[in-house]
Coordinates of C-alpha atoms in Angstrom, one line a residue:
X1493 CA 161.1 63.3 16.9
X1494 CA 159.9 60.7 14.4
X1495 CA 161.7 58.0 16.3
X1496 CA 160.0 59.1 19.5
X1497 CA 156.6 59.0 17.9
X1498 CA 157.3 55.5 16.6
X1499 CA 158.3 54.4 20.1
X1500 CA 155.2 55.9 21.6
X1501 CA 153.1 54.2 18.9
X1502 CA 154.7 50.8 19.6
X1503 CA 154.3 51.4 23.3
X1504 CA 150.6 51.9 22.7
X1505 CA 150.4 48.7 20.8
X1506 CA 152.2 46.9 23.7
X1507 CA 149.6 48.3 26.1
X1508 CA 146.8 47.2 23.8
X1509 CA 148.3 43.7 23.5
X1510 CA 148.7 43.4 27.2
X1511 CA 145.1 44.5 27.7
X1512 CA 143.9 42.0 25.1
X1513 CA 146.0 39.2 26.6
X1514 CA 144.7 40.0 30.0
X1515 CA 141.1 39.8 28.8
X1516 CA 141.6 36.6 26.9
X1517 CA 143.5 35.0 29.8
X1518 CA 140.8 36.1 32.3
X1519 CA 138.0 34.6 30.1
X1520 CA 139.9 31.3 29.7
X1521 CA 140.5 31.2 33.5
X1522 CA 136.8 31.6 34.0
X1523 CA 136.1 28.8 31.6
X1524 CA 138.8 26.6 33.3
X1525 CA 137.3 27.4 36.7
X1526 CA 133.8 26.4 35.4
X1527 CA 135.2 23.1 34.0
X1528 CA 136.9 22.4 37.4
X1529 CA 133.6 23.0 39.1
X1530 CA 131.9 20.4 36.9
X1531 CA 134.7 17.9 37.7
X1532 CA 134.2 18.5 41.4
X1533 CA 130.5 18.2 40.9
X1534 CA 130.9 14.8 39.2
X1535 CA 133.1 13.6 42.0
X1536 CA 130.4 14.6 44.5
X1537 CA 127.8 12.6 42.5
X1538 CA 130.1 9.5 42.4
X1539 CA 130.7 9.8 46.2
X1540 CA 127.0 10.1 46.9
X1541 CA 126.1 7.0 44.7
X1542 CA 128.9 5.0 46.5
X1543 CA 127.5 6.1 49.9
X1544 CA 123.9 5.1 48.8
X1545 CA 125.2 1.7 47.5
X1546 CA 127.0 1.1 50.8
X1547 CA 123.8 1.9 52.7
X1548 CA 121.8 -0.5 50.6
X1549 CA 124.4 -3.2 51.2
X1550 CA 124.6 -2.5 55.0
X1551 CA 120.8 -2.7 55.3
X1552 CA 120.7 -6.1 53.5
X1553 CA 123.6 -7.4 55.7
X1554 CA 122.0 -6.2 58.8
X1555 CA 118.7 -8.0 57.9
X1556 CA 120.6 -11.2 57.1
X1557 CA 122.5 -11.0 60.4
X1558 CA 119.2 -10.8 62.2
X1559 CA 117.9 -13.9 60.4
X1560 CA 121.0 -15.8 61.3
X1561 CA 121.5 -14.6 64.9
X1562 CA 118.0 -13.6 65.9
X1563 CA 119.6 -10.6 67.7
X1564 CA 116.8 -8.0 68.1
X1565 CA 119.3 -5.2 68.6
X1566 CA 119.9 -5.2 64.9
X1567 CA 116.3 -4.0 64.3
X1568 CA 116.9 -0.3 65.3
X1569 CA 120.1 -0.2 63.2
X1570 CA 118.1 -1.5 60.3
X1571 CA 115.4 1.2 60.7
X1572 CA 118.1 3.9 60.9
X1573 CA 119.8 2.6 57.7
X1574 CA 116.5 2.7 55.9
X1575 CA 116.1 6.4 56.8
X1576 CA 119.7 7.2 55.8
X1577 CA 119.2 5.4 52.5
X1578 CA 116.2 7.7 51.6
X1579 CA 118.2 10.8 52.4
X1580 CA 121.0 9.6 50.2
X1581 CA 118.7 9.1 47.3
X1582 CA 117.3 12.6 47.8
X1583 CA 120.9 14.0 47.7
X1584 CA 121.6 12.1 44.4
X1585 CA 118.4 13.3 42.9
X1586 CA 119.5 16.9 43.6
X1587 CA 123.1 16.5 42.4
X1588 CA 122.0 14.9 39.1
X1589 CA 119.4 17.5 38.2
X1590 CA 121.4 18.3 35.1
X1591 CA 121.5 14.7 33.8
X1592 CA 118.1 13.3 32.6
X1593 CA 119.5 9.7 32.3
X1594 CA 120.7 9.7 35.8
X1595 CA 117.4 11.2 37.0
X1596 CA 115.6 8.3 35.4
X1597 CA 118.0 5.8 36.9
X1598 CA 117.6 7.4 40.4
X1599 CA 113.8 7.1 40.0
X1600 CA 114.1 3.4 39.2
X1601 CA 116.4 2.8 42.2
X1602 CA 113.9 4.7 44.4
X1603 CA 111.1 2.3 43.2
X1604 CA 113.3 -0.8 44.0
X1605 CA 114.1 0.7 47.4
X1606 CA 110.4 1.2 48.0
X1607 CA 109.9 -2.5 47.3
X1608 CA 112.7 -3.3 49.8
X1609 CA 111.2 -1.0 52.3
X1610 CA 107.8 -2.8 52.0
X1611 CA 109.5 -6.2 52.7
X1612 CA 111.5 -4.7 55.6
X1613 CA 108.3 -3.2 57.1
X1614 CA 106.4 -6.5 56.8
X1615 CA 109.1 -8.5 58.3
X1616 CA 109.7 -6.0 61.1
X1617 CA 106.0 -6.0 62.0
X1618 CA 105.9 -9.8 62.0
X1619 CA 109.0 -10.0 64.2
X1620 CA 107.6 -7.5 66.7
X1621 CA 104.2 -9.5 66.8
X1622 CA 106.0 -12.8 67.0
X1623 CA 104.2 -14.2 63.9
X1624 CA 107.3 -15.2 61.8
X1625 CA 108.3 -18.7 60.5
X1626 CA 111.2 -20.0 58.7
X1627 CA 109.5 -20.4 55.3
X1628 CA 108.3 -16.8 55.4
X1629 CA 111.8 -15.5 56.3
X1630 CA 113.3 -17.4 53.4
X1631 CA 110.8 -15.8 51.0
X1632 CA 111.6 -12.4 52.4
X1633 CA 115.3 -12.9 52.2
X1634 CA 115.1 -14.1 48.7
X1635 CA 113.1 -11.1 47.6
X1636 CA 115.5 -8.7 49.3
X1637 CA 118.5 -10.3 47.6
X1638 CA 116.9 -10.1 44.2
X1639 CA 116.0 -6.4 44.7
X1640 CA 119.5 -5.8 46.1
X1641 CA 121.1 -7.3 43.0
X1642 CA 119.0 -5.1 40.8
X1643 CA 119.9 -2.0 42.9
X1644 CA 123.5 -2.9 42.8
X1645 CA 123.4 -3.2 38.9
X1646 CA 121.6 0.2 38.7
X1647 CA 124.1 2.0 41.0
X1648 CA 127.1 0.5 39.2
X1649 CA 125.6 1.7 35.9
X1650 CA 125.2 5.2 37.5
X1651 CA 128.8 5.2 38.7
X1652 CA 130.0 4.1 35.3
X1653 CA 128.2 6.9 33.6
X1654 CA 129.5 9.4 36.1
X1655 CA 133.1 8.1 35.7
X1656 CA 132.7 8.6 31.9
X1657 CA 131.5 12.2 32.6
X1658 CA 134.4 12.7 35.0
X1659 CA 136.9 11.6 32.4
X1660 CA 135.3 13.9 29.7
X1661 CA 135.1 16.9 32.1
X1662 CA 138.7 16.4 33.4
X1663 CA 139.9 16.2 29.8
X1664 CA 138.0 19.3 28.9
X1665 CA 139.4 21.2 32.0
X1666 CA 142.9 20.1 31.1
X1667 CA 142.4 21.3 27.5
X1668 CA 141.2 24.7 28.7
X1669 CA 144.1 25.0 31.1
X1670 CA 146.6 24.2 28.3
X1671 CA 145.0 26.7 26.0
X1672 CA 145.1 29.4 28.7
X1673 CA 148.8 28.7 29.4
X1674 CA 149.5 28.6 25.6
X1675 CA 147.7 31.9 24.9
X1676 CA 149.2 33.6 27.9
X1677 CA 152.7 32.4 26.9
X1678 CA 152.4 33.4 23.3
X1679 CA 151.0 36.8 24.3
X1680 CA 153.7 37.3 26.8
X1681 CA 156.4 36.3 24.3
X1682 CA 154.9 38.7 21.7
X1683 CA 154.8 41.5 24.3
X1684 CA 158.4 40.8 25.3
X1685 CA 159.5 41.0 21.7
X1686 CA 157.7 44.3 21.2
X1687 CA 159.3 45.7 24.4
X1688 CA 162.7 44.6 23.2
X1689 CA 162.0 46.3 19.8
X1690 CA 160.9 49.4 21.5
X1691 CA 164.0 49.4 23.7
X1692 CA 166.1 49.0 20.5
X1693 CA 164.3 52.0 18.8
X1694 CA 164.6 54.1 22.0
X1695 CA 168.3 53.3 22.3
X1696 CA 168.8 54.1 18.6
X1697 CA 167.0 57.4 19.1
X1698 CA 169.2 58.3 22.0
X1699 CA 172.2 57.4 20.0
X1700 CA 171.0 59.6 17.1
X1701 CA 170.3 62.4 19.6
X1702 CA 173.8 61.9 21.0
X1703 CA 175.2 62.5 17.6
X1704 CA 173.7 65.9 17.5
X1705 CA 176.0 68.8 18.2
X1706 CA 175.8 70.6 21.5
X1707 CA 174.4 73.7 19.7
X1708 CA 171.7 71.6 17.9
X1709 CA 170.7 70.0 21.2
X1710 CA 170.5 73.4 22.9
X1711 CA 168.5 74.7 20.0
X1712 CA 166.1 71.8 20.1
X1713 CA 165.7 72.2 23.9
X1714 CA 165.0 75.9 23.5
X1715 CA 162.4 75.2 20.9
X1716 CA 160.7 72.7 23.2
X1717 CA 160.9 75.1 26.1
X1718 CA 159.5 78.0 24.0
X1719 CA 156.6 75.8 22.7
X1720 CA 155.8 74.8 26.3
X1721 CA 155.8 78.5 27.4
X1722 CA 153.7 79.6 24.5
X1723 CA 151.2 76.8 25.0
X1724 CA 150.8 77.5 28.7
X1725 CA 150.3 81.3 28.4
X1726 CA 146.9 82.7 29.3
X1727 CA 147.1 85.1 26.3
X1728 CA 146.4 83.8 22.8
X1729 CA 149.4 83.6 20.4
X1730 CA 148.7 83.4 16.7
X1731 CA 151.4 83.4 13.9
X1732 CA 150.9 83.6 10.2
X1733 CA 153.5 83.2 7.4
X1734 CA 154.2 85.8 4.7
X1735 CA 151.4 84.3 2.5
X1736 CA 148.8 85.0 5.2
X1737 CA 148.3 81.5 6.3
X1738 CA 148.2 80.6 10.0
X1739 CA 151.0 78.4 11.1
X1740 CA 150.8 78.6 14.9
X1741 CA 147.8 78.8 17.3
X1742 CA 148.3 78.1 21.0
X1743 CA 145.8 76.8 23.5
X1744 CA 145.2 80.3 24.8
X1745 CA 144.1 81.4 21.4
X1746 CA 141.8 78.4 21.1
X1747 CA 140.2 79.3 24.5
X1748 CA 139.9 83.0 23.8
X1749 CA 138.6 82.8 20.2
X1750 CA 136.4 79.8 20.8
X1751 CA 137.7 78.2 17.6
X1752 CA 140.9 76.5 16.4
X1753 CA 143.5 77.5 13.8
X1754 CA 142.0 78.5 10.5
X1755 CA 142.9 76.7 7.4
X1756 CA 141.7 79.5 5.2
X1757 CA 143.3 82.6 3.8
X1758 CA 143.0 86.0 5.6
X1759 CA 140.1 87.1 3.4
X1760 CA 137.8 84.6 5.3
X1761 CA 139.0 85.3 8.8
X1762 CA 136.5 88.0 9.5
X1763 CA 133.5 85.8 8.7
X1764 CA 135.1 82.7 10.3
X1765 CA 135.9 84.2 13.7
X1766 CA 133.1 86.8 13.7
X1767 CA 135.4 90.0 14.1
X1768 CA 133.5 93.2 14.8
X1769 CA 134.3 96.7 16.0
X1770 CA 133.5 97.9 19.5
X1771 CA 129.9 98.8 18.5
X1772 CA 129.4 94.9 18.1
X1773 CA 127.8 95.6 14.7
X1774 CA 130.3 96.8 12.2
X1775 CA 132.6 94.0 10.9
X1776 CA 136.3 94.5 10.4
X1777 CA 137.6 94.7 6.9
X1778 CA 140.5 92.4 5.9
X1779 CA 143.0 95.2 5.9
X1780 CA 142.0 96.2 9.5
X1781 CA 142.7 92.8 11.0
X1782 CA 145.8 93.2 13.2
X1783 CA 147.4 89.9 12.0
X1784 CA 147.0 91.0 8.4
X1785 CA 148.6 94.3 9.2
X1786 CA 151.5 92.5 11.1
X1787 CA 152.1 90.2 8.1
X1788 CA 152.3 93.3 5.9
X1789 CA 154.9 95.0 8.3
X1790 CA 152.7 97.2 10.4
X1791 CA 152.8 97.3 14.2
X1792 CA 149.4 97.3 16.0
X1793 CA 148.8 98.2 19.7
X1794 CA 145.7 97.7 21.8
X1795 CA 143.3 97.1 19.0
X1796 CA 139.9 96.4 20.5
X1797 CA 137.8 93.8 18.8
X1798 CA 134.5 92.1 19.5
X1799 CA 134.3 88.4 18.6
X1800 CA 131.0 86.5 18.1
X1801 CA 131.0 83.0 16.7
X1802 CA 129.7 79.5 17.5
X1803 CA 132.4 79.2 20.3
X1804 CA 131.2 82.5 21.8
X1805 CA 127.5 83.0 20.9
X1806 CA 127.2 86.0 23.3
X1807 CA 130.5 87.5 22.1
X1808 CA 133.6 88.7 23.9
X1809 CA 135.9 91.7 23.8
X1810 CA 139.6 91.2 23.0
X1811 CA 142.6 93.4 22.9
X1812 CA 145.1 92.6 20.1
X1813 CA 148.7 93.6 19.7
X1814 CA 150.5 92.8 16.4
X1815 CA 154.1 92.7 15.4
X1816 CA 155.8 91.8 12.1
X1817 CA 158.3 88.9 12.1
X1818 CA 161.6 89.4 10.3
X1819 CA 164.7 87.2 9.8
X1820 CA 168.2 88.1 10.8
X1821 CA 168.6 90.1 7.6
X1822 CA 165.4 92.1 8.3
X1823 CA 163.4 90.4 5.6
X1824 CA 159.6 90.1 6.4
X1825 CA 158.7 86.5 7.1
X1826 CA 155.2 86.8 8.7
X1827 CA 153.4 88.3 11.5
X1828 CA 152.4 87.6 15.2
X1829 CA 149.5 88.8 17.3
X1830 CA 148.9 88.5 21.1
X1831 CA 145.2 88.3 22.0
X1832 CA 143.8 89.0 25.5
X1833 CA 140.3 88.6 26.7
X1834 CA 139.2 91.9 28.1
X1835 CA 135.4 91.3 28.4
X1836 CA 135.4 91.6 32.2
X1837 CA 137.5 94.7 32.0
X1838 CA 135.2 96.3 29.3
X1839 CA 132.1 95.4 31.3
X1840 CA 133.6 96.9 34.5
X1841 CA 134.6 100.1 32.6
X1842 CA 131.2 100.4 31.1
X1843 CA 129.6 100.0 34.5
X1844 CA 132.0 102.6 35.9
X1845 CA 131.3 105.0 33.1
X1846 CA 127.5 104.6 33.7
X1847 CA 128.0 105.0 37.5
X1848 CA 130.2 108.1 37.0
X1849 CA 127.7 109.6 34.5
X1850 CA 124.8 109.1 36.9
X1851 CA 126.8 110.4 39.9
X1852 CA 128.0 113.5 37.9
X1853 CA 124.4 114.2 36.6
X1854 CA 123.2 113.9 40.2
X1855 CA 125.8 116.2 41.6
X1856 CA 125.6 118.8 38.8
X1857 CA 121.8 119.0 39.1
X1858 CA 121.6 119.3 42.9
X1859 CA 120.7 123.0 43.5
X1860 CA 120.2 123.2 47.2
X1861 CA 123.6 121.8 48.2
X1862 CA 127.1 122.8 47.3
X1863 CA 128.8 119.5 46.5
X1864 CA 132.5 119.8 45.7
X1865 CA 135.6 117.7 45.8
X1866 CA 139.0 118.9 47.1
X1867 CA 142.4 117.4 46.5
X1868 CA 144.5 116.2 49.5
X1869 CA 145.8 119.8 50.0
X1870 CA 142.2 121.3 50.0
X1871 CA 142.2 122.7 46.5
X1872 CA 138.9 122.8 44.7
X1873 CA 138.8 120.3 41.8
X1874 CA 135.0 120.0 41.0
X1875 CA 132.0 122.5 41.2
X1876 CA 128.3 122.0 40.8
X1877 CA 125.3 124.3 40.3
X1878 CA 124.3 124.2 43.9
X1879 CA 127.8 125.5 44.8
X1880 CA 127.4 128.3 42.3
X1881 CA 123.9 129.3 43.7
X1882 CA 125.1 129.3 47.3
X1883 CA 128.6 130.7 47.0
X1884 CA 128.3 132.8 43.7
X1885 CA 131.5 131.5 42.0
X1886 CA 131.6 130.1 38.5
X1887 CA 133.4 126.8 38.0
X1888 CA 136.2 128.5 36.0
X1889 CA 136.7 131.1 38.8
X1890 CA 137.1 128.7 41.7
X1891 CA 138.5 125.4 40.5
X1892 CA 142.2 125.4 41.4
X1893 CA 141.8 127.7 44.4
X1894 CA 142.1 126.7 48.1
X1895 CA 138.8 126.2 49.8
X1896 CA 139.8 128.5 52.6
X1897 CA 138.5 131.4 50.5
X1898 CA 135.0 130.4 51.7
X1899 CA 135.9 131.3 55.4
X1900 CA 136.0 134.6 57.3
X1901 CA 139.3 136.4 57.9
X1902 CA 139.0 135.4 61.6
X1903 CA 138.7 131.7 60.8
X1904 CA 141.6 131.9 58.4
X1905 CA 143.7 133.7 61.0
X1906 CA 143.0 130.9 63.4
X1907 CA 143.9 128.3 60.7
X1908 CA 140.4 126.9 61.0
X1909 CA 140.1 125.4 57.4
X1910 CA 143.3 123.4 57.9
X1911 CA 142.1 122.1 61.3
X1912 CA 138.9 120.9 59.7
X1913 CA 140.8 118.9 57.0
X1914 CA 143.0 117.4 59.8
X1915 CA 139.9 116.3 61.8
X1916 CA 138.3 114.8 58.7
X1917 CA 141.5 112.8 58.0
X1918 CA 141.7 111.5 61.5
X1919 CA 138.0 110.7 62.0
X1920 CA 137.1 110.0 58.4
X1921 CA 134.2 112.5 58.6
X1922 CA 133.3 115.7 60.4
X1923 CA 130.4 118.1 60.5
X1924 CA 130.4 121.8 61.4
X1925 CA 128.3 125.0 61.3
X1926 CA 129.5 128.6 60.9
X1927 CA 129.7 131.8 58.9
X1928 CA 130.9 131.4 55.3
X1929 CA 131.8 134.1 52.8
X1930 CA 130.3 134.4 49.3
X1931 CA 132.1 135.7 46.2
X1932 CA 130.5 139.2 46.7
X1933 CA 131.8 139.3 50.3
X1934 CA 128.5 138.7 52.0
X1935 CA 128.3 136.0 54.7
X1936 CA 125.8 133.3 55.4
X1937 CA 125.3 130.5 57.9
X1938 CA 126.3 127.1 56.5
X1939 CA 126.2 123.5 57.6
X1940 CA 129.2 121.6 56.2
X1941 CA 130.0 117.9 56.1
X1942 CA 133.6 117.1 55.2
X1943 CA 134.6 113.5 54.3
X1944 CA 138.1 112.1 53.7
X1945 CA 138.3 109.9 50.6
X1946 CA 140.9 107.1 50.8
X1947 CA 141.9 104.2 48.6
X1948 CA 142.1 100.5 49.6
X1949 CA 145.5 101.1 51.0
X1950 CA 144.2 103.9 53.2
X1951 CA 146.1 106.5 51.2
X1952 CA 144.3 109.9 51.1
X1953 CA 143.0 110.8 47.7
X1954 CA 141.0 114.0 48.6
X1955 CA 137.9 115.2 50.3
X1956 CA 134.2 115.5 49.5
X1957 CA 132.5 118.7 50.9
X1958 CA 128.8 119.1 51.1
X1959 CA 127.6 122.6 52.2
X1960 CA 124.0 123.7 52.8
X1961 CA 122.9 127.3 53.3
X1962 CA 121.1 127.4 56.7
X1963 CA 120.7 131.2 57.0
X1964 CA 117.0 131.1 56.7
X1965 CA 116.8 128.2 59.1
X1966 CA 118.9 130.1 61.6
X1967 CA 116.7 133.2 61.2
X1968 CA 113.6 131.1 61.9
X1969 CA 115.3 129.5 64.9
X1970 CA 116.2 132.9 66.3
X1971 CA 112.7 134.2 65.8
X1972 CA 111.3 131.0 67.5
X1973 CA 113.7 131.6 70.4
X1974 CA 112.5 135.2 70.8
X1975 CA 108.9 134.1 70.6
X1976 CA 109.4 131.4 73.1
X1977 CA 111.1 133.8 75.5
X1978 CA 108.2 136.2 75.2
X1979 CA 105.7 133.4 75.7
X1980 CA 107.4 132.2 78.8
X1981 CA 107.3 135.8 80.2
X1982 CA 103.5 136.0 79.4
X1983 CA 102.9 132.6 81.0
X1984 CA 104.7 133.8 84.1
X1985 CA 102.5 136.9 84.3
X1986 CA 99.4 134.8 83.7
X1987 CA 100.4 132.4 86.4
X1988 CA 100.8 135.2 88.9
X1989 CA 97.4 136.6 87.9
X1990 CA 95.6 133.3 88.1
X1991 CA 97.2 132.6 91.5
X1992 CA 96.0 136.0 92.9
X1993 CA 92.6 135.7 91.3
X1994 CA 92.0 132.2 92.5
X1995 CA 93.0 133.2 96.0
X1996 CA 90.6 136.2 96.0
X1997 CA 87.8 134.1 94.6
X1998 CA 88.2 131.2 97.0
X1999 CA 87.5 133.3 100.2
X2000 CA 83.9 134.4 99.3
X2001 CA 83.3 131.0 97.7
X2002 CA 84.1 129.2 101.0
X2003 CA 81.6 131.5 102.8
X2004 CA 78.9 130.7 100.3
X2005 CA 79.6 127.0 100.7
X2006 CA 79.6 127.3 104.5
X2007 CA 76.4 129.3 104.7
X2008 CA 74.6 127.2 102.2
X2009 CA 75.5 124.0 104.2
X2010 CA 74.3 125.8 107.4
X2011 CA 71.0 126.8 105.9
X2012 CA 70.5 123.3 104.6
X2013 CA 71.2 121.7 107.9
X2014 CA 69.6 124.2 110.4
X2015 CA 66.6 125.6 108.5
X2016 CA 65.7 122.6 106.5
X2017 CA 62.0 122.5 107.7
X2018 CA 61.6 126.3 107.7
X2019 CA 62.8 126.8 104.1
X2020 CA 60.3 124.5 102.6
X2021 CA 60.7 122.5 99.4
X2022 CA 61.4 125.5 97.2
X2023 CA 63.9 127.0 99.6
X2024 CA 65.8 123.7 99.9
X2025 CA 66.0 123.5 96.1
X2026 CA 67.5 126.9 95.9
X2027 CA 70.0 126.2 98.6
X2028 CA 71.0 122.9 96.9
X2029 CA 71.5 124.7 93.6
X2030 CA 73.6 127.3 95.3
X2031 CA 75.9 124.7 96.9
X2032 CA 76.2 122.7 93.6
X2033 CA 77.2 125.9 91.7
X2034 CA 79.8 126.8 94.4
X2035 CA 81.3 123.3 94.2
X2036 CA 81.6 123.6 90.4
X2037 CA 83.3 126.9 90.9
X2038 CA 85.7 125.4 93.3
X2039 CA 86.6 122.6 90.8
X2040 CA 87.2 125.3 88.1
X2041 CA 89.5 127.3 90.3
X2042 CA 91.5 124.2 91.2
X2043 CA 91.9 123.2 87.6
X2044 CA 93.0 126.7 86.7
X2045 CA 95.7 126.5 89.4
X2046 CA 96.8 123.1 88.1
X2047 CA 97.1 124.5 84.6
X2048 CA 99.4 127.3 85.8
X2049 CA 101.6 124.9 87.6
X2050 CA 102.0 122.7 84.4
X2051 CA 102.8 125.7 82.1

């Protein structure tokens, strides 16, 4: 194992050396690339100066050709060369921005070129106007040659300086390249030597392992496998020696306890890990700690603890099982505990207890309904106060008996209770009304809802049965039915009476209306104003009487 650790350590050194070599080589390559760029830049400057020098020379030659030949076609070429020369000087000015001496020299060349341009412009203007003479042309040619010599000296000096810079920069680039190659080669050689040494160590380790006996190799492999299994378990595994010092603490234990393996004696474990009883307040004593008991030879099963420490500030519940460790001779060598996080389980159990308590309190305190539970065969397993008030049985008298005792002998003979259970299983729920029998033998009308209770696998677990005494309701419904029946008979008699009465009243009423209308039409002048008023009142009253009779007839038809 030590040999393997050495190999891994040296392998790490190799990786670090390769990384350092890569970084150094990369930086040197960047430097070499920069030096090469300066070399290329210097070459561009030299080429630009050479081009400018050629343009100056071509312009002077073109001017001299014109003087000798008088060929005016040389004039446009001369003007074009003057423009190109200016562009060339601008390019050199930009390329030598990093060199103050060259910038000064370019400025001086630009001044001499301006003087040449002035001579060119004067001579070209005179030629175009035809005002030239031989003496003047000689003066101009002499001035141009003098300026050309000065420009040539200046450009040669510029080229010389750039050549010097080119040599220096080329030498610097070559030096950087050689350094890069040297560093890379030395690093690669060192890395290769380390790799060879690692290979030697690895081979030696394999040879040493090869010398182990088959039993030793199997034992070593089993230990490795066991450690891998223990480290990957979800439960926490903690082992202590006979002196009470922890010697093994797997990853599961670190995750569950929130802390790592303690370096202290068992007397400090309670405070270090924050070990409390289920009430979350009372701390464990040292003797109650499962690992301490296991070290002392006592087995511990399902010990519930509450841990609260910096790793778990809100605290968690754990279940701990402890076992003593003994050698092949039975001598005690230490102890082991298996720790499981049961916080979720405890919280679920607490919620279930609270839910069951609230439900039980609700059921037991309901007085108007008999709420009971039956097992899958129909045997009563729970009883509440409402069931006692309605049926008369005490819980001790009825629990364990079949619920068919609540039915009449006729229902039992027809197997009615079993049929109700069957329907509830098939449909999940059923509701029925009928006569039920109390403990004292008296009967009452009951409304019953029977619900089948199944688990997640649809396996029948029992039935819930809710019964309500509806005797009073039934009595009220019966009385209401009798009253409604009598009311319908009274309404029928009243309808007959109203029909006859209205028929008897309408005959004389029609005569009153007819005679009143006749008097009003035939004896209008004879009756006078008072008589006409009386007749009008009589007709109005008869009309109202007619409306009343019609409404009474409509009422009898509705009812």
